[in-house]
Coordinates of C-alpha atoms in Angstrom, one line a residue:
M549 CA 20.6 -19.7 95.1
H550 CA 18.2 -17.9 92.8
C551 CA 18.6 -18.1 89.0
K552 CA 17.3 -15.5 86.6
F553 CA 16.1 -16.7 83.2
L554 CA 16.2 -14.4 80.2
G555 CA 14.7 -15.1 76.7
L556 CA 14.2 -13.6 73.5
P557 CA 11.1 -11.4 73.3
G558 CA 8.3 -12.9 71.4
R559 CA 10.1 -16.6 71.3
I560 CA 7.7 -19.5 72.9
S561 CA 9.4 -23.0 73.8
I562 CA 7.6 -25.4 75.4
S563 CA 10.1 -27.9 75.6
T564 CA 11.4 -28.9 79.0
K565 CA 14.8 -27.9 80.7
M566 CA 16.7 -29.9 83.0
M567 CA 19.3 -27.5 85.1
N568 CA 21.9 -28.9 87.6
F569 CA 22.7 -26.8 90.5
N570 CA 25.5 -27.8 93.1
G571 CA 24.0 -31.3 92.7
N572 CA 20.6 -30.4 93.1
N573 CA 18.3 -31.4 90.4
I574 CA 15.8 -28.6 89.4
S575 CA 13.1 -28.9 86.7
M576 CA 11.6 -25.9 85.2
M577 CA 9.2 -25.3 82.3
Y578 CA 8.2 -22.4 80.5
R579 CA 4.6 -21.0 80.8
R580 CA 2.1 -22.9 79.0
V581 CA 0.9 -21.9 75.3
P582 CA -2.8 -20.8 75.4
D583 CA -5.2 -23.4 73.7
D584 CA -6.6 -20.5 71.7
L585 CA -3.4 -20.3 70.1
T586 CA -3.1 -23.6 68.9
E587 CA -6.2 -24.8 68.4
T588 CA -8.2 -24.1 65.0
S589 CA -11.1 -22.7 64.1
F590 CA -13.4 -22.3 61.1
R591 CA -12.7 -18.7 61.1
G592 CA -9.2 -18.9 60.9
N593 CA -9.4 -21.9 58.1
I594 CA -11.4 -19.2 56.0
L595 CA -8.7 -16.4 56.4
S596 CA -5.9 -18.9 55.9
L597 CA -7.8 -20.5 52.8
F598 CA -8.3 -16.4 51.7
A599 CA -4.7 -15.6 52.2
M600 CA -3.7 -18.8 50.2
L601 CA -5.8 -17.7 47.1
S602 CA -4.4 -14.3 47.1
M603 CA -0.9 -15.2 47.3
G604 CA -1.5 -17.8 44.6
T605 CA -3.2 -15.6 42.4
L606 CA -0.4 -12.9 43.0
F607 CA 2.3 -15.4 42.0
L608 CA 0.5 -16.2 38.9
L609 CA -0.2 -12.7 37.8
E610 CA 3.5 -11.4 38.4
T611 CA 4.9 -14.5 36.8
K612 CA 3.0 -13.5 33.7
E613 CA 3.8 -10.1 33.6
Y614 CA 7.5 -11.0 34.0
L615 CA 7.3 -13.5 31.0
S616 CA 5.1 -11.0 28.5
T617 CA 6.5 -8.9 26.3
N618 CA 5.3 -5.2 25.5
I619 CA 6.5 -2.8 22.7
V620 CA 6.9 0.6 23.9
T621 CA 7.0 3.4 21.5
N622 CA 8.5 6.9 22.4
M623 CA 8.1 9.8 19.9
G624 CA 10.2 13.0 20.8
L625 CA 9.9 16.3 19.0
H626 CA 13.4 16.9 16.7
T627 CA 15.1 19.9 18.1
L628 CA 18.1 20.4 15.6
D629 CA 18.4 23.1 13.4
D630 CA 19.1 20.9 10.4
S631 CA 15.6 20.4 8.4
R632 CA 16.7 16.8 7.8
I633 CA 15.7 13.9 9.6
Q634 CA 17.7 10.7 9.1
L635 CA 15.9 7.7 9.3
N636 CA 17.3 4.0 9.5
F637 CA 15.8 0.9 8.3
N638 CA 16.6 -2.0 6.6
I639 CA 13.7 -4.0 4.6
T640 CA 14.5 -7.1 2.1
M641 CA 11.8 -8.0 -0.4
M642 CA 13.1 -11.3 -2.2
D643 CA 10.5 -11.1 -5.0
L644 CA 10.2 -7.0 -5.6
P645 CA 12.7 -5.5 -8.2
C646 CA 14.6 -2.2 -7.1
E647 CA 12.6 -0.5 -10.0
Y648 CA 9.1 -1.0 -8.2
S649 CA 10.3 -0.2 -4.7
T650 CA 9.3 3.4 -3.7
V651 CA 9.0 5.0 -0.5
D652 CA 6.5 7.7 0.4
V653 CA 6.2 9.7 3.9
F654 CA 2.6 10.7 5.0
S655 CA 2.5 13.6 7.8
S656 CA -0.3 13.8 10.4
I657 CA -2.3 16.0 8.2
G658 CA -2.1 13.8 5.2
F659 CA 0.8 15.5 3.4
Q660 CA 2.5 13.0 1.0
K661 CA 6.3 13.1 0.0
N662 CA 8.0 10.4 -2.1
V663 CA 11.7 10.2 -1.1
T664 CA 12.7 7.3 -3.3
R665 CA 15.5 9.1 -4.5
N666 CA 17.1 9.5 -1.3
I667 CA 16.7 6.0 -0.6
R668 CA 19.7 3.6 -1.1
K669 CA 18.9 0.1 -2.6
F670 CA 20.8 -3.1 -3.4
P671 CA 19.9 -5.8 -5.3
V672 CA 19.6 -9.2 -3.9
S673 CA 20.5 -12.7 -5.3
D674 CA 18.0 -15.5 -5.4
D675 CA 19.5 -16.5 -2.5
G676 CA 19.3 -13.3 -0.6
V677 CA 23.1 -12.5 -0.8
L678 CA 23.7 -8.8 -1.2
Q679 CA 25.3 -7.8 -4.5
R680 CA 27.9 -5.6 -4.6
Y681 CA 26.4 -2.5 -6.7
E682 CA 24.4 0.1 -5.1
Q683 CA 20.7 1.0 -6.8
R684 CA 19.1 4.3 -6.5
N685 CA 16.5 6.0 -8.1
W686 CA 18.3 9.3 -8.9
H687 CA 15.8 11.5 -11.1
Q688 CA 12.2 9.9 -9.6
D689 CA 10.1 13.2 -8.3
D690 CA 7.0 12.9 -6.9
V691 CA 4.5 11.5 -9.0
E692 CA 0.8 12.9 -9.0
L693 CA -1.4 9.9 -8.2
W694 CA -4.5 11.2 -9.8
D695 CA -5.6 14.2 -11.8
P696 CA -6.9 17.1 -9.6
A697 CA -8.8 18.2 -12.7
V698 CA -11.4 15.1 -12.6
F699 CA -13.2 16.5 -9.9
E700 CA -16.2 13.9 -10.3
T701 CA -16.4 10.5 -8.1
I702 CA -16.6 7.1 -9.8
D703 CA -20.1 6.7 -8.8
D704 CA -20.8 10.0 -10.8
L705 CA -18.6 8.6 -13.6
H706 CA -20.7 5.7 -13.9
Q707 CA -24.3 7.0 -13.7
D708 CA -24.3 6.4 -17.8
G709 CA -22.3 3.1 -17.6
E710 CA -18.1 2.2 -17.7
D711 CA -16.3 3.3 -20.3
A712 CA -13.5 1.8 -19.1
I713 CA -14.1 -1.7 -19.8
S714 CA -13.7 -4.6 -17.2
L715 CA -12.2 -7.9 -18.4
N716 CA -12.0 -11.0 -17.4
E717 CA -10.2 -14.3 -18.5
E718 CA -12.1 -14.8 -21.8
T719 CA -12.5 -11.2 -22.9
F720 CA -8.9 -10.2 -21.9
E721 CA -7.6 -12.9 -24.4
Y722 CA -10.3 -11.6 -27.2
A723 CA -9.3 -7.9 -26.8
L724 CA -5.6 -8.8 -27.2
R725 CA -6.5 -10.5 -30.4
E726 CA -9.3 -8.2 -31.9
F727 CA -8.0 -4.4 -30.7
P728 CA -4.4 -3.4 -32.0
F729 CA -4.2 -1.0 -29.4
L730 CA -5.2 -2.1 -25.8
F731 CA -4.4 0.0 -22.5
V732 CA -5.0 -2.0 -19.3
K733 CA -5.1 -1.0 -16.0
F734 CA -4.4 -4.1 -13.3
Y735 CA -5.5 -3.0 -9.8
T736 CA -7.1 -4.5 -6.8
S737 CA -10.2 -3.7 -4.9
D738 CA -8.0 -3.3 -1.4
C739 CA -5.4 -0.6 -2.8
S740 CA -5.8 3.3 -1.4
N741 CA -3.9 4.1 -4.6
C742 CA -6.3 2.5 -7.1
D743 CA -9.3 4.0 -5.3
D744 CA -7.8 7.4 -5.7
F745 CA -6.6 7.0 -9.6
A746 CA -10.2 5.0 -10.3
P747 CA -12.0 8.4 -11.4
T748 CA -9.1 9.5 -13.7
W749 CA -9.0 6.4 -15.4
E750 CA -12.7 6.6 -16.1
A751 CA -12.4 9.7 -17.4
L752 CA -9.6 8.5 -19.7
G753 CA -12.1 5.9 -20.9
E754 CA -15.0 8.4 -21.6
I755 CA -12.7 10.9 -23.4
V756 CA -11.5 8.1 -25.4
T757 CA -15.2 6.8 -26.2
D758 CA -16.0 10.7 -27.2
A759 CA -13.2 10.8 -29.8
S760 CA -14.5 7.4 -31.1
M761 CA -18.1 8.4 -31.6
S762 CA -17.0 11.4 -33.0
I763 CA -15.2 9.2 -35.9
V764 CA -18.1 6.9 -36.0
D765 CA -20.3 9.7 -36.7
A766 CA -18.2 11.4 -39.3
F767 CA -17.9 8.3 -41.2
M768 CA -21.6 7.3 -41.0
K769 CA -22.2 10.9 -42.3
E770 CA -19.5 10.5 -44.8
K771 CA -21.4 7.3 -45.9
G772 CA -24.8 8.4 -45.6
I773 CA -25.9 6.0 -42.9
G774 CA -28.8 6.9 -41.2
D775 CA -29.8 6.2 -37.7
N776 CA -32.2 3.9 -38.5
Q777 CA -29.9 1.6 -40.1
Y778 CA -28.2 0.2 -37.0
S779 CA -29.1 -0.8 -33.4
D780 CA -27.7 0.3 -30.1
E781 CA -25.4 -2.6 -30.1
E782 CA -24.1 -2.4 -33.6
Y783 CA -23.0 1.5 -32.6
E784 CA -21.4 0.4 -29.6
Q785 CA -19.4 -2.1 -31.2
A786 CA -18.1 0.4 -33.8
V787 CA -17.4 2.8 -31.4
N788 CA -15.1 0.3 -29.6
F789 CA -13.8 -0.7 -32.9
M790 CA -12.7 2.3 -34.0
A791 CA -11.3 3.8 -30.8
P792 CA -7.7 4.7 -31.0
V793 CA -7.0 2.8 -27.8
L794 CA -9.3 0.5 -26.0
V795 CA -9.3 1.5 -22.4
T796 CA -10.0 -1.6 -20.2
K797 CA -9.1 -2.6 -16.6
V798 CA -8.8 -6.0 -14.7
N799 CA -9.4 -6.4 -11.2
C800 CA -6.4 -8.9 -9.9
N801 CA -8.7 -10.2 -6.8
K802 CA -11.2 -11.5 -9.0
H803 CA -8.9 -12.8 -11.8
P804 CA -5.6 -13.4 -10.2
K805 CA -4.6 -15.9 -13.0
I806 CA -4.5 -12.8 -15.5
C807 CA -2.1 -10.8 -13.3
L808 CA 0.0 -13.8 -12.7
D809 CA 0.6 -14.3 -16.5
Q810 CA 1.3 -10.7 -16.5
K811 CA 3.7 -10.9 -13.9
I812 CA 2.2 -7.7 -12.3
R813 CA 4.1 -6.5 -9.4
L814 CA 2.4 -3.5 -8.2
Y815 CA -0.9 -1.9 -8.4
P816 CA -1.9 0.1 -10.1
T817 CA 0.0 -1.0 -13.2
M818 CA -1.4 0.6 -16.7
R819 CA 0.1 -1.5 -19.2
I820 CA -0.3 -1.1 -22.9
F821 CA -0.6 -3.6 -25.6
V822 CA 0.0 -3.4 -29.4
N823 CA -1.1 -6.2 -31.6
G824 CA -1.2 -8.6 -28.9
N825 CA 2.4 -7.9 -27.4
A826 CA 3.0 -5.9 -23.9
K827 CA 4.9 -2.6 -25.1
G828 CA 5.7 -0.9 -21.9
D829 CA 4.1 0.5 -18.5
Y830 CA 3.2 3.8 -17.6
D831 CA 5.0 5.5 -14.8
G832 CA 4.7 9.1 -15.2
H833 CA 2.0 11.5 -13.3
R834 CA -1.3 10.1 -13.2
T835 CA -3.3 12.9 -15.2
V836 CA -5.7 12.4 -18.1
M837 CA -2.8 14.5 -20.3
E838 CA 0.0 12.5 -19.7
L839 CA -1.7 9.4 -20.0
V840 CA -2.9 10.7 -23.4
H841 CA 0.6 12.3 -24.6
W842 CA 2.2 8.7 -23.4
V843 CA -0.2 6.7 -25.5
S844 CA 0.2 9.3 -28.6
H845 CA 3.9 8.7 -28.3
I846 CA 3.1 4.7 -28.5
E847 CA 1.1 5.3 -31.4
A848 CA 3.4 7.4 -33.3
E849 CA 6.2 4.5 -32.9
N850 CA 3.9 1.6 -34.1
R851 CA 1.3 3.7 -36.6
E852 CA 1.9 5.0 -39.9
P853 CA 1.3 8.8 -40.1
G854 CA -1.6 8.6 -42.0
Q855 CA -3.3 6.2 -39.4
L856 CA -2.4 8.2 -36.6
R857 CA -5.9 8.9 -34.5
M858 CA -4.7 9.9 -30.9
H859 CA -4.6 13.5 -31.7
L860 CA -8.2 13.7 -31.7
V861 CA -8.2 11.8 -28.1
E862 CA -6.0 14.9 -27.2
R863 CA -8.4 17.3 -28.1
F864 CA -11.1 16.2 -26.3
A865 CA -8.8 15.4 -23.4
N866 CA -8.1 19.5 -23.4
E867 CA -11.8 20.1 -23.9
R868 CA -12.4 18.1 -20.4
T869 CA -9.6 18.9 -18.2
V870 CA -8.5 21.9 -19.2
R871 CA -10.4 24.9 -17.3
N872 CA -9.0 28.1 -18.2
E873 CA -6.0 30.0 -20.2
V874 CA -3.6 29.4 -17.5
E875 CA -4.1 25.9 -17.4
Q876 CA -3.8 25.6 -21.1
E877 CA -0.6 27.5 -20.9
W878 CA 0.9 25.2 -18.1
N879 CA -0.3 21.9 -20.2
D880 CA 1.4 23.2 -23.5
A881 CA 4.5 23.9 -21.4
L882 CA 5.1 20.7 -19.9
T883 CA 4.1 18.5 -22.6
E884 CA 7.4 18.4 -24.2
H885 CA 9.1 18.4 -20.7
R886 CA 7.2 15.3 -19.5
A887 CA 6.9 13.4 -22.9
P888 CA 8.3 9.5 -22.8
R889 CA 11.8 9.5 -23.2
T890 CA 14.3 6.5 -23.3
R891 CA 15.9 6.0 -19.9
N892 CA 19.8 6.1 -19.1
I893 CA 20.2 3.0 -17.1
T894 CA 23.5 4.3 -16.0
R895 CA 21.9 6.7 -14.1
H896 CA 18.6 5.0 -13.2
P897 CA 19.8 1.6 -13.0
G898 CA 17.0 0.2 -10.5

């Protein structure tokens, strides 16, 4: 009898199979596997080791990539006909009052727009609980961050010395005691808005110094005091003493205790002190003329009519910042419009 064995292609078995045909025992085995397929070699060990290292490396890399997270940002062009774009965000600041929270939008070409009046703001309690009534800056417009009429850099203005006097813990307390009107700019060295505003503030200090020098010169001329009767230090002290307002600045990076005691919450903060007491923070346009107008308003409220001296500062400020007749008319027209006024807290609760 003939038998035919069929096996799966590529499958090799080395076991022995016993078959019984009509009582006759027939023992058959598959073909022997060649030794070169079962014996190891040095080249094979190297290839196996390389394969294991490659598979292990791939496994580790794939696992790391699977467990890692990536932030992907996509920007698309807004194609709607509406010129307004809705932007949703939710930010909670526990130590910042709604009054001081503002939002500016910057374009890719550097254009800046203040959009705070379109932002919805809600106060939160000390425990972070959202309060019931919404607060908004209804009438907040764009604020000029520096005076474009002051074209000099801060280095140019400092060539003849600093007219905005830098204060520390000791001199700050001294200035509060000795000077009835003290105008202080609280700033930090890492604040970009402070850097932009620095030339304007220094220019204000120079203008006040020029006005003070004119007062001292007129006084000495009236009293017949000659130039050889006083020293430069005495003259400088007289200029500071006769100044309608002493313009100073405090670096909160170097003197954090002053700013902490004064509860400074944003930079720069321009605060005026009258007889050692804080009378208000300036939050208008940061131009020389409007700073002078605001201080004049504070002076009118706290000095007798015969003691007013800020009108001299206004004259020097006009000569310094107003360049032509058009700018003069513009300044006169806006003086009353931008003059300080009492806030309506029902419309501006923030």
